[in-house]
Amino acid sequence: MTEVHAVVGGPAPAQAGPDHDRQDAQAGEARVRELLGRMTIEEKLAQIVGFWEKEDGEAVAPLQGEFADSGRLEDFSRHGLGHLTRAYGTRPVDAAARAAWLWKFQRDLVTGTRLGIPALVHEECLTGLSAWKAATFPTPLAWGAAFDPELVTEMAAAIGASMRALGIHQGLSPVLDVIRDPRWGRVDECIAEDPYLVGTIGTSYVRGLQSQGVHATLKHFAGYSASRAGRNFAPVHAGPREMADVLLPPFEMAILDGDARSVMHSYAEVDGVPVAADPAMLTGVLRDRWGFDGTVVADYFGVAFLNLLHHVAADNADAAAQALAAGLDIELPTGDAFLTLPASVRAGVVDEALVDRAVLRILRQKRDLGLLDATFTDEPPGAIDLDPPEHRAIARRLAEESVVLVGNDGVLPLPAGRRVAVVGPNADRQGALFGCYSFLNHVLVQHPGVETGIEVPTVLDAVRSEFGADHVTWAGGCDVDSDDRSGFDEAVAAASAADVAVLVVGDHAGLFGRGTVGEGCDRDDLELPGVQRELVEAVLATGTPVVLVLLTGRPYAVGWALSRCAAVVQTFFPGEEGAGAIAGVLSGRVNPSGRLPVSLPGSAGAQPYSYLHPTLGEGGNGTNLPATPVAPFGHGLSYTTFAHSDLTVPATVPTDGALRVTVRVTNTGSVAGDDVVQLYGRDVVASVTRPVAQLLGYRRVRLEPGRSVTVELTVPTTRLAFSDRTLTRVVEPGDVEVWVGTSVQRDTQASTTLVGDVVEVTNASPRWTTTTLG
C-alpha cells in the first residue's frame, strides 16, 4: 500500500495554535513551489478541482441532477487531478475490486501525466466509512449523548484505519454545527446544542481520524445550523456575538487543539453574504485569526450555488472568481465553476496569484500525505474486512453509552419471563438504526435488492434474543410516515395480550425529502411523523404498560408520552449494534448512562430554543408562552442513584487563571453504573446578557454500588469568556455561580468571584477543562 505520513493529534488538548509538520513543510516548500513553477494554467486548475463519476438517477447531493456530466475520468484527468470524489461511497462496490481499480488509476496519473501527481481521494465518514460492508457506528447525536470523547477518538481511529487501507486520504467529517433548532433536518448529523460539548467531542474525532494519516474536514463552516425556521439552505441571520460565542468555538477548538487539516464551507448565507464568497470568514477568521494552514474545500456544488441559488454571481465564472478570492481552495465534487478560470486568468479578470495560492495549499497537503512520493507500484489491498469484531465492539460500547432513559416509573428493567409485545414501525427495520449519511440510507436505498452487507439485527431481533422468542409477539402497527392505520387493530391485540408493550417509533433518515429527518428533510412541527402518536395512544388505551422507545435523528415533542408511558427511552440512530444496546437497557443487562445532548422540546412553537438562553429566553416574563423543555439538556436516568457532595470552589479566582472545582460522587444504589458529572456556571452580572447556565466541564465515571470518587475539574476562566460590547472576546471580573448536576438543573452549588482586570482571549488561551479522579 502507498505510504502516507500519519497526522497525529495528541491524546490531550494542546494549548498552542496549529503547527502541524511546520518544519517539514518549510523543508519541502521549495519542492512544491518548483512544481507550481512548471505548471500550465490547465495543470494548476486540475489540482484544485475534483471529479465525481456518477450515473443517471443517482441523487446523493443537493441539485446533483442539475449539473452536466463531467465526461470520462481519463479525459478529465489528462492534466492531473486534485480530488477523486467518493470512489467507494457513490454506489455499492466490492472494496477489493475498487481498490485495484484505484491503484491502477493512481499509477496512470503518476506515469501518464506530465507532472505525475496522484489524486487525493476523499470520502464521507460521518457514521463510519461510507462504503458497502463497512462498519456503521452511532450517529453524532449519539456521540454527544455518550459524553465520552475518548471513545469517540477510538471510533474515529478505527474508521481512519479502514480508510487508509483503501487509499482514502480525506474524510468529510466531523459536523461541528451547533444545534439551534430541532426542526432542521441535519440535526441528525450534529453532536449537541452546547458548543463546548460539540468542540470536545468533535476535536476528539479529528484526533482519532488524523492519527491514522487521514485528514479530517470540519463541516459546515459556519452558521449553517442557525437557518431561519429550521429550513435547510434558509438564510441565516445570526448576529456577530452568536457567531463568535456559540457557532464558531467548536471550529476554533478543532483547528487550534485538534490541528484539523481541512475545512468545508457552509452553504449558508449569513446576513446576506454567502460563506463561500466571504473573505471575512474563509480568510479573516480561519487564516488570519486562527492561523489555519490547511485547505478549504467547497461543499458539493457550493461554488456554482453562488450563481444558481444565492444570485450574488452573474455566472459560474464570476462565482469561481469570488470563491477563490475569498479563500476557497478546492471545488468539490467536480469543477463546474473553477474550470472556467483559465479564460478568466487570460482575460485578466482573475489574478493568477490567487490560483497559485490555492494550488500551493493542495500541493502541501499532498506532500504531507506522502502523495508526492507515491508510485502505487505496490499491491492494493486484497479482501479486507471493513466490519471486523473490534469495530463492532466499539460500536456496541458507544451505542450502550448513548441510550438515554428519559422517564421510568419502575417498569424498567423488565424482569425475565414477562410477555412482551413489540410494536411500531421502527421495531423491525434495519434503516431505523442509521442516520442519513449512513451507507444504507444514503446509497443502498437507491439500489434495491442489494444486500446490506453487514450484520444488522433489528430491535425485534434483539428483544427476541434478550427475552426469548417465546415471550415476544410482534405487530408493526403503522409506517413511519403515512396515514395508514390498518395495522392498529393487530397492534392493539398484541399489546392487550402482553404484560408490557415496547413501542418502537421515530424517524426514517433520508435526503432531500426522502425521509423524516436528514439533509433536506426538515419539519414544521415536532410531533412524531405520520400516525405514530395515534398508534401509541391506541396501545396506551389497552391499559398495558407502555415502554416507548424513540429511534430518532432529532428530539420530538413527547411531553404527552412522558406523563402517560411507563418508561421512555431515547436513542439517536445507534448504529449496527444499537438494537442490542436497546434490548440490554430494557432487560437491565445494560445500565443506561446516556444524557440528552439536546433539550427535549415542549413544542415546535418554542423553537428555536437552547438551554444557553438569557433570562428572557425562558419565556416566563411578559409572555403567556413559556419555552420550558419537557426534559433538559444533560438529563438521563439510571438503574442506580448517584449523590454529589462536598463541592469545593475557591472563593476567588484571577480572571487570567483557572477555577479548581472538586466534587465527591457516590453510587448510592444497588447496581454498578456510570454517572456523567456535569459542571455548569452562570455569570451573575456581565456587560452583555449571559446564559442562565453554561456547561463548563464534564466527566464520565463508573462506580460500583456504595463506592465514591472525587472528581477534580480544572476550568480555565476562558470557559466563561464572551464577546463584550465591542465584540472582543474577554473574561470579566465578577461573581459566578457554579453547580454540579445530573443535568443542567442544579444539584449541589457554590459560588466564586473572578478578580482582576478584564482579560482578552487569544489563540494561546486554554479552551479545555481538564479532569482527574481521586
PDB file of N, CA and C in Angstrom, residues 620-652:
ATOM      1  N   GLY A 620     -40.772  33.197  30.699  1.00  0.00           N
ATOM      2  CA  GLY A 620     -41.578  33.284  31.907  1.00  0.00           C
ATOM      3  C   GLY A 620     -41.979  34.699  32.281  1.00  0.00           C
ATOM      4  N   ASN A 621     -41.431  35.678  31.585  1.00  0.00           N
ATOM      5  CA  ASN A 621     -41.723  37.075  31.903  1.00  0.00           C
ATOM      6  C   ASN A 621     -42.279  37.768  30.669  1.00  0.00           C
ATOM      7  N   GLY A 622     -43.465  38.319  30.810  1.00  0.00           N
ATOM      8  CA  GLY A 622     -44.036  39.135  29.742  1.00  0.00           C
ATOM      9  C   GLY A 622     -44.655  38.360  28.613  1.00  0.00           C
ATOM     10  N   THR A 623     -44.809  37.039  28.762  1.00  0.00           N
ATOM     11  CA  THR A 623     -45.453  36.237  27.718  1.00  0.00           C
ATOM     12  C   THR A 623     -46.226  35.106  28.372  1.00  0.00           C
ATOM     13  N   ASN A 624     -47.261  34.653  27.688  1.00  0.00           N
ATOM     14  CA  ASN A 624     -48.031  33.514  28.185  1.00  0.00           C
ATOM     15  C   ASN A 624     -47.530  32.192  27.628  1.00  0.00           C
ATOM     16  N   LEU A 625     -46.407  32.211  26.893  1.00  0.00           N
ATOM     17  CA  LEU A 625     -45.898  31.006  26.241  1.00  0.00           C
ATOM     18  C   LEU A 625     -44.483  30.692  26.735  1.00  0.00           C
ATOM     19  N   PRO A 626     -44.354  29.970  27.809  1.00  0.00           N
ATOM     20  CA  PRO A 626     -43.012  29.595  28.261  1.00  0.00           C
ATOM     21  C   PRO A 626     -42.352  28.639  27.282  1.00  0.00           C
ATOM     22  N   ALA A 627     -41.022  28.679  27.236  1.00  0.00           N
ATOM     23  CA  ALA A 627     -40.263  27.835  26.310  1.00  0.00           C
ATOM     24  C   ALA A 627     -39.707  26.600  26.997  1.00  0.00           C
ATOM     25  N   THR A 628     -40.187  26.291  28.183  1.00  0.00           N
ATOM     26  CA  THR A 628     -39.618  25.220  29.007  1.00  0.00           C
ATOM     27  C   THR A 628     -39.630  23.880  28.291  1.00  0.00           C
ATOM     28  N   PRO A 629     -38.474  23.204  28.182  1.00  0.00           N
ATOM     29  CA  PRO A 629     -38.455  21.870  27.575  1.00  0.00           C
ATOM     30  C   PRO A 629     -39.044  20.839  28.528  1.00  0.00           C
ATOM     31  N   VAL A 630     -39.441  19.701  28.005  1.00  0.00           N
ATOM     32  CA  VAL A 630     -40.003  18.656  28.862  1.00  0.00           C
ATOM     33  C   VAL A 630     -38.911  17.840  29.530  1.00  0.00           C
ATOM     34  N   ALA A 631     -37.702  17.868  28.969  1.00  0.00           N
ATOM     35  CA  ALA A 631     -36.546  17.245  29.616  1.00  0.00           C
ATOM     36  C   ALA A 631     -35.338  18.102  29.257  1.00  0.00           C
ATOM     37  N   PRO A 632     -34.532  18.480  30.247  1.00  0.00           N
ATOM     38  CA  PRO A 632     -33.474  19.458  29.998  1.00  0.00           C
ATOM     39  C   PRO A 632     -32.210  18.843  29.409  1.00  0.00           C
ATOM     40  N   PHE A 633     -31.386  19.704  28.853  1.00  0.00           N
ATOM     41  CA  PHE A 633     -30.054  19.303  28.396  1.00  0.00           C
ATOM     42  C   PHE A 633     -29.337  18.578  29.530  1.00  0.00           C
ATOM     43  N   GLY A 634     -28.691  17.467  29.172  1.00  0.00           N
ATOM     44  CA  GLY A 634     -27.911  16.715  30.153  1.00  0.00           C
ATOM     45  C   GLY A 634     -28.692  15.701  30.954  1.00  0.00           C
ATOM     46  N   HIS A 635     -30.009  15.630  30.760  1.00  0.00           N
ATOM     47  CA  HIS A 635     -30.844  14.723  31.559  1.00  0.00           C
ATOM     48  C   HIS A 635     -30.683  13.280  31.107  1.00  0.00           C
ATOM     49  N   GLY A 636     -30.745  12.372  32.064  1.00  0.00           N
ATOM     50  CA  GLY A 636     -30.735  10.944  31.774  1.00  0.00           C
ATOM     51  C   GLY A 636     -30.792  10.167  33.074  1.00  0.00           C
ATOM     52  N   LEU A 637     -31.662   9.160  33.138  1.00  0.00           N
ATOM     53  CA  LEU A 637     -31.833   8.348  34.344  1.00  0.00           C
ATOM     54  C   LEU A 637     -30.957   7.101  34.296  1.00  0.00           C
ATOM     55  N   SER A 638     -30.871   6.429  35.435  1.00  0.00           N
ATOM     56  CA  SER A 638     -30.065   5.218  35.582  1.00  0.00           C
ATOM     57  C   SER A 638     -30.852   4.221  36.414  1.00  0.00           C
ATOM     58  N   TYR A 639     -30.379   2.987  36.465  1.00  0.00           N
ATOM     59  CA  TYR A 639     -30.981   1.988  37.348  1.00  0.00           C
ATOM     60  C   TYR A 639     -30.345   2.010  38.730  1.00  0.00           C
ATOM     61  N   THR A 640     -29.412   2.924  38.917  1.00  0.00           N
ATOM     62  CA  THR A 640     -28.884   3.186  40.237  1.00  0.00           C
ATOM     63  C   THR A 640     -29.038   4.674  40.503  1.00  0.00           C
ATOM     64  N   THR A 641     -28.573   5.130  41.655  1.00  0.00           N
ATOM     65  CA  THR A 641     -28.656   6.544  42.003  1.00  0.00           C
ATOM     66  C   THR A 641     -27.271   7.050  42.376  1.00  0.00           C
ATOM     67  N   PHE A 642     -27.057   8.333  42.134  1.00  0.00           N
ATOM     68  CA  PHE A 642     -25.773   8.956  42.441  1.00  0.00           C
ATOM     69  C   PHE A 642     -26.006  10.196  43.307  1.00  0.00           C
ATOM     70  N   ALA A 643     -25.110  10.387  44.242  1.00  0.00           N
ATOM     71  CA  ALA A 643     -25.143  11.581  45.082  1.00  0.00           C
ATOM     72  C   ALA A 643     -23.899  12.408  44.823  1.00  0.00           C
ATOM     73  N   HIS A 644     -24.073  13.717  44.727  1.00  0.00           N
ATOM     74  CA  HIS A 644     -22.958  14.654  44.567  1.00  0.00           C
ATOM     75  C   HIS A 644     -22.837  15.462  45.855  1.00  0.00           C
ATOM     76  N   SER A 645     -21.666  15.482  46.438  1.00  0.00           N
ATOM     77  CA  SER A 645     -21.471  16.163  47.712  1.00  0.00           C
ATOM     78  C   SER A 645     -20.090  16.795  47.756  1.00  0.00           C
ATOM     79  N   ASP A 646     -19.878  17.574  48.818  1.00  0.00           N
ATOM     80  CA  ASP A 646     -18.556  18.157  49.091  1.00  0.00           C
ATOM     81  C   ASP A 646     -18.037  18.953  47.898  1.00  0.00           C
ATOM     82  N   LEU A 647     -18.901  19.756  47.306  1.00  0.00           N
ATOM     83  CA  LEU A 647     -18.466  20.611  46.205  1.00  0.00           C
ATOM     84  C   LEU A 647     -17.561  21.711  46.758  1.00  0.00           C
ATOM     85  N   THR A 648     -16.358  21.796  46.233  1.00  0.00           N
ATOM     86  CA  THR A 648     -15.426  22.832  46.678  1.00  0.00           C
ATOM     87  C   THR A 648     -15.054  23.730  45.506  1.00  0.00           C
ATOM     88  N   VAL A 649     -15.107  25.014  45.750  1.00  0.00           N
ATOM     89  CA  VAL A 649     -14.781  26.031  44.754  1.00  0.00           C
ATOM     90  C   VAL A 649     -14.002  27.131  45.472  1.00  0.00           C
ATOM     91  N   PRO A 650     -12.890  27.600  44.914  1.00  0.00           N
ATOM     92  CA  PRO A 650     -12.170  28.689  45.586  1.00  0.00           C
ATOM     93  C   PRO A 650     -13.025  29.946  45.678  1.00  0.00           C
ATOM     94  N   ALA A 651     -12.803  30.720  46.740  1.00  0.00           N
ATOM     95  CA  ALA A 651     -13.598  31.928  46.941  1.00  0.00           C
ATOM     96  C   ALA A 651     -13.332  32.959  45.857  1.00  0.00           C
ATOM     97  N   THR A 652     -12.080  33.038  45.411  1.00  0.00           N
ATOM     98  CA  THR A 652     -11.730  33.973  44.348  1.00  0.00           C
ATOM     99  C   THR A 652     -10.803  33.290  43.362  1.00  0.00           C
TER     100      THR A 652
END
